């Protein structure tokens, strides 16, 4: 196999575009806010997409750090074990709604399936902040995320620069349907590659799935189907490690 470039967008701020976006109802940052009642400890549920990736472990650390700085916050950390278990994440949101927690921070693993439970939580008076991946057609208190499309676009431009002017072939190993953050990265990457007439995307319709093992299997299938190519995009942690294992075995 020819020398190839493996490009990963595994971290949210990997390419230095770690901007935050807010949607829904926001307040004037210049206004003086009233601190919550110091006697009451706020219970905030933080729900990641999954529990195994190193990225979510860093999110957990950030939530705990914020709670320690605030002093009157208890973080309840719970999410599905695998990032393709939509039903489990929906149940977690519903359970916290029933428990009447003071707030929910959610990284939805599906931009459509989580809309109803989030809407129900907000109707019950629980504010919801969305992180990492957005939801379609719903307004929440705030949305905090990297500009994932811009991250993918910058990654694509860097790939174009690395591959030079000769004719080259590139594979995009997508992550998972319904994952808004990675879909935006993939789309930004593909749009950037359209600026280079010498680069042909030979595959962009295969999905890695939620684990390193499923990503490795998908990668092995791609390596078998395309004997020669020059670059690969892997949009998150598990797809990257799966591809790396397949390349090492090959």
Short mmCIF file of C-alpha atoms in Angstrom, two decimals:
data_model
loop_
_atom_site.label_atom_id
_atom_site.label_comp_id
_atom_site.label_asym_id
_atom_site.label_seq_id
_atom_site.Cartn_x
_atom_site.Cartn_y
_atom_site.Cartn_z
CA UNK A 1 0.00 0.00 0.00
CA UNK A 2 1.24 3.47 -0.84
CA UNK A 3 2.18 5.92 1.87
CA UNK A 4 -1.02 7.54 3.04
CA UNK A 5 -2.17 10.30 5.33
CA UNK A 6 -4.53 9.36 8.18
CA UNK A 7 -6.37 12.45 9.31
CA UNK A 8 -8.46 12.45 12.47
CA UNK A 9 -10.90 14.99 13.86
CA UNK A 10 -11.16 13.10 17.11
CA UNK A 11 -11.09 16.02 19.57
CA UNK A 12 -13.59 18.83 19.69
CA UNK A 13 -10.94 21.54 19.70
CA UNK A 14 -8.31 19.62 17.75
CA UNK A 15 -7.87 22.20 15.04
CA UNK A 16 -7.94 25.24 17.26
CA UNK A 17 -11.49 26.24 16.39
CA UNK A 18 -12.93 25.62 19.82
CA UNK A 19 -15.53 28.35 19.62
CA UNK A 20 -18.71 28.07 21.64
CA UNK A 21 -22.17 28.74 20.30
CA UNK A 22 -25.27 29.53 22.29
CA UNK A 23 -28.84 29.18 21.17
CA UNK A 24 -32.26 29.62 22.69
CA UNK A 25 -32.77 32.06 25.52
CA UNK A 26 -29.58 33.77 26.64
CA UNK A 27 -28.98 36.66 28.98
CA UNK A 28 -26.89 39.79 28.66
CA UNK A 29 -23.40 38.91 29.88
CA UNK A 30 -23.01 42.41 31.27
CA UNK A 31 -25.93 41.96 33.64
CA UNK A 32 -25.28 41.13 37.30
CA UNK A 33 -26.66 37.69 38.05
CA UNK A 34 -28.05 36.68 41.40
CA UNK A 35 -26.17 33.72 42.89
CA UNK A 36 -28.27 30.67 43.72
CA UNK A 37 -29.21 29.99 47.31
CA UNK A 38 -25.99 28.85 48.94
CA UNK A 39 -27.95 26.56 51.29
CA UNK A 40 -29.38 24.56 48.41
CA UNK A 41 -27.12 22.22 46.49
CA UNK A 42 -28.18 22.13 42.85
CA UNK A 43 -28.35 18.67 41.30
CA UNK A 44 -27.24 18.83 37.66
CA UNK A 45 -27.33 15.72 35.50
CA UNK A 46 -24.58 15.52 32.87
CA UNK A 47 -25.36 12.96 30.18
CA UNK A 48 -22.60 12.09 27.66
CA UNK A 49 -23.05 10.15 24.41
CA UNK A 50 -21.19 7.21 25.93
CA UNK A 51 -18.94 6.15 28.76
CA UNK A 52 -15.92 4.55 27.13
CA UNK A 53 -14.18 7.19 25.00
CA UNK A 54 -11.40 9.26 26.53
CA UNK A 55 -13.13 12.38 25.23
CA UNK A 56 -16.14 11.84 27.49
CA UNK A 57 -13.86 11.19 30.45
CA UNK A 58 -12.39 14.66 29.89
CA UNK A 59 -15.92 16.12 29.75
CA UNK A 60 -16.61 14.44 33.11
CA UNK A 61 -13.51 16.05 34.58
CA UNK A 62 -14.63 19.45 33.29
CA UNK A 63 -18.08 19.09 34.84
CA UNK A 64 -16.58 18.08 38.18
CA UNK A 65 -14.18 21.03 38.06
CA UNK A 66 -17.03 23.46 37.42
CA UNK A 67 -18.99 21.98 40.32
CA UNK A 68 -15.99 22.36 42.64
CA UNK A 69 -15.54 25.99 41.58
CA UNK A 70 -19.22 26.81 42.11
CA UNK A 71 -19.38 25.03 45.44
CA UNK A 72 -23.13 24.48 45.57
CA UNK A 73 -23.49 22.01 42.70
CA UNK A 74 -23.68 18.22 42.68
CA UNK A 75 -22.87 16.61 39.32
CA UNK A 76 -24.72 13.40 38.53
CA UNK A 77 -22.85 11.73 35.65
CA UNK A 78 -24.68 9.05 33.71
CA UNK A 79 -24.84 7.99 30.08
CA UNK A 80 -25.15 4.93 27.86
CA UNK A 81 -22.20 2.58 27.70
CA UNK A 82 -22.18 2.59 23.88
CA UNK A 83 -22.69 5.56 21.61
CA UNK A 84 -25.31 3.80 19.49
CA UNK A 85 -27.73 3.06 22.34
CA UNK A 86 -30.34 5.72 21.67
CA UNK A 87 -32.99 4.03 23.79
CA UNK A 88 -30.70 3.94 26.82
CA UNK A 89 -29.86 7.65 26.52
CA UNK A 90 -33.53 8.52 26.11
CA UNK A 91 -34.30 6.53 29.26
CA UNK A 92 -31.55 8.36 31.18
CA UNK A 93 -33.04 11.73 30.22
CA UNK A 94 -36.54 10.56 31.14
CA UNK A 95 -35.35 9.21 34.50
CA UNK A 96 -33.66 12.49 35.42
CA UNK A 97 -36.81 14.36 34.39
CA UNK A 98 -38.84 12.16 36.73
CA UNK A 99 -36.31 12.78 39.52
CA UNK A 100 -36.80 16.54 39.06
CA UNK A 101 -33.10 17.39 38.89
CA UNK A 102 -32.33 21.11 38.79
CA UNK A 103 -30.77 21.00 35.32
CA UNK A 104 -29.59 18.70 32.55
CA UNK A 105 -26.47 18.96 30.39
CA UNK A 106 -26.82 16.61 27.42
CA UNK A 107 -24.64 15.50 24.52
CA UNK A 108 -27.34 13.90 22.31
CA UNK A 109 -26.10 10.92 20.34
CA UNK A 110 -28.93 11.38 17.83
CA UNK A 111 -30.07 14.80 16.59
CA UNK A 112 -33.68 13.63 16.16
CA UNK A 113 -34.37 10.83 18.64
CA UNK A 114 -33.58 12.96 21.71
CA UNK A 115 -35.90 15.84 20.82
CA UNK A 116 -39.01 14.53 22.56
CA UNK A 117 -37.38 13.68 25.93
CA UNK A 118 -35.56 17.03 25.94
CA UNK A 119 -38.80 18.86 25.17
CA UNK A 120 -40.57 16.99 27.97
CA UNK A 121 -37.80 17.87 30.43
CA UNK A 122 -38.06 21.55 29.59
CA UNK A 123 -41.86 21.53 29.81
CA UNK A 124 -41.49 20.12 33.33
CA UNK A 125 -39.38 23.12 34.28
CA UNK A 126 -35.90 21.58 33.96
CA UNK A 127 -33.49 23.73 31.91
CA UNK A 128 -31.46 21.78 29.36
CA UNK A 129 -28.06 22.74 27.97
CA UNK A 130 -26.91 20.86 24.85
CA UNK A 131 -23.19 20.23 24.32
CA UNK A 132 -21.08 18.76 21.51
CA UNK A 133 -23.89 17.82 19.09
CA UNK A 134 -27.02 19.78 18.28
CA UNK A 135 -30.66 18.77 18.12
CA UNK A 136 -32.93 19.49 15.15
CA UNK A 137 -35.78 22.00 15.48
CA UNK A 138 -35.73 22.54 19.23
CA UNK A 139 -34.76 25.50 21.37
CA UNK A 140 -32.85 24.86 24.60
CA UNK A 141 -31.29 27.16 27.18
CA UNK A 142 -27.92 27.02 25.45
CA UNK A 143 -25.84 25.08 22.93
CA UNK A 144 -22.11 24.80 23.55
CA UNK A 145 -19.97 23.25 20.83
CA UNK A 146 -17.03 23.56 18.54
CA UNK A 147 -17.90 24.84 15.07
CA UNK A 148 -17.66 21.31 13.74
CA UNK A 149 -18.24 22.21 10.10
CA UNK A 150 -15.36 24.69 10.28
CA UNK A 151 -13.20 22.08 12.02
CA UNK A 152 -13.85 19.63 9.19
CA UNK A 153 -13.23 22.29 6.57
CA UNK A 154 -9.88 23.21 8.11
CA UNK A 155 -9.00 19.53 8.25
CA UNK A 156 -9.87 19.18 4.58
CA UNK A 157 -7.75 22.15 3.60
CA UNK A 158 -4.85 20.70 5.56
CA UNK A 159 -5.33 17.37 3.75
CA UNK A 160 -5.26 19.20 0.40
CA UNK A 161 -2.00 20.87 1.42
CA UNK A 162 -0.40 17.60 2.55
CA UNK A 163 -1.33 15.68 -0.59
CA UNK A 164 0.16 18.19 -3.02
CA UNK A 165 -0.70 18.62 -6.70
CA UNK A 166 -0.50 15.08 -8.07
CA UNK A 167 -3.71 13.01 -8.54
CA UNK A 168 -4.67 11.48 -5.19
CA UNK A 169 -7.44 9.32 -3.73
CA UNK A 170 -9.07 9.89 -0.34
CA UNK A 171 -11.46 7.86 1.81
CA UNK A 172 -13.89 9.30 4.36
CA UNK A 173 -14.83 6.79 7.06
CA UNK A 174 -17.97 8.34 8.52
CA UNK A 175 -18.86 7.81 12.18
CA UNK A 176 -22.55 7.17 12.75
CA UNK A 177 -25.87 8.32 11.34
CA UNK A 178 -27.63 10.87 13.55
CA UNK A 179 -24.43 12.17 15.16
CA UNK A 180 -24.62 15.89 14.36
CA UNK A 181 -21.08 16.86 15.39
CA UNK A 182 -19.30 14.23 13.30
CA UNK A 183 -21.64 14.70 10.34
CA UNK A 184 -20.74 18.39 10.29
CA UNK A 185 -17.03 17.55 10.44
CA UNK A 186 -17.40 15.10 7.55
CA UNK A 187 -19.36 17.59 5.46
CA UNK A 188 -16.85 20.39 6.09
CA UNK A 189 -14.00 18.08 5.11
CA UNK A 190 -15.71 16.98 1.89
CA UNK A 191 -16.55 20.56 0.92
CA UNK A 192 -12.90 21.56 1.38
CA UNK A 193 -11.74 18.71 -0.85
CA UNK A 194 -13.99 19.99 -3.65
CA UNK A 195 -11.56 22.90 -4.06
CA UNK A 196 -8.82 20.50 -5.21
CA UNK A 197 -9.41 19.10 -8.70
CA UNK A 198 -6.62 16.54 -8.27
CA UNK A 199 -8.26 14.77 -5.31
CA UNK A 200 -10.89 12.08 -5.81
CA UNK A 201 -13.02 10.87 -2.88
CA UNK A 202 -13.33 7.16 -3.62
CA UNK A 203 -15.58 6.34 -0.65
CA UNK A 204 -17.67 8.48 1.69
CA UNK A 205 -20.70 6.31 2.44
CA UNK A 206 -19.30 3.80 4.93
CA UNK A 207 -19.88 4.14 8.68
CA UNK A 208 -17.49 3.14 11.46
CA UNK A 209 -20.13 2.56 14.10
CA UNK A 210 -19.89 3.33 17.79
CA UNK A 211 -16.91 1.22 18.88
CA UNK A 212 -13.29 0.69 17.94
CA UNK A 213 -14.16 -2.90 17.00
CA UNK A 214 -16.89 -1.94 14.53
CA UNK A 215 -14.63 0.79 13.14
CA UNK A 216 -11.82 -1.72 12.61
CA UNK A 217 -14.15 -4.05 10.72
CA UNK A 218 -15.41 -1.22 8.50
CA UNK A 219 -11.81 -0.13 7.92
CA UNK A 220 -10.75 -3.64 6.94
CA UNK A 221 -13.57 -3.75 4.40
CA UNK A 222 -12.41 -0.43 2.93
CA UNK A 223 -8.80 -1.59 2.73
CA UNK A 224 -9.94 -4.70 0.91
CA UNK A 225 -12.10 -2.72 -1.53
CA UNK A 226 -9.58 0.04 -2.28
CA UNK A 227 -6.05 -1.28 -2.66
CA UNK A 228 -4.44 2.11 -3.23
CA UNK A 229 -5.36 5.45 -1.71
CA UNK A 230 -3.50 8.37 -0.23
CA UNK A 231 -5.51 9.83 2.63
CA UNK A 232 -8.24 8.96 5.14
CA UNK A 233 -10.54 11.08 7.27
CA UNK A 234 -11.68 9.63 10.59
CA UNK A 235 -13.99 12.10 12.37
CA UNK A 236 -13.75 10.91 15.97
CA UNK A 237 -11.76 8.89 18.50
CA UNK A 238 -13.15 5.38 17.93
CA UNK A 239 -13.13 5.58 14.12
CA UNK A 240 -9.50 6.73 14.24
CA UNK A 241 -8.32 3.87 16.45
CA UNK A 242 -10.26 1.34 14.40
CA UNK A 243 -8.64 2.56 11.18
CA UNK A 244 -5.19 2.60 12.78
CA UNK A 245 -5.58 -1.02 13.89
CA UNK A 246 -6.66 -2.08 10.40
CA UNK A 247 -3.72 -0.24 8.83
CA UNK A 248 -1.27 -1.80 11.28
CA UNK A 249 -2.63 -5.28 10.57
CA UNK A 250 -2.37 -4.65 6.83
#
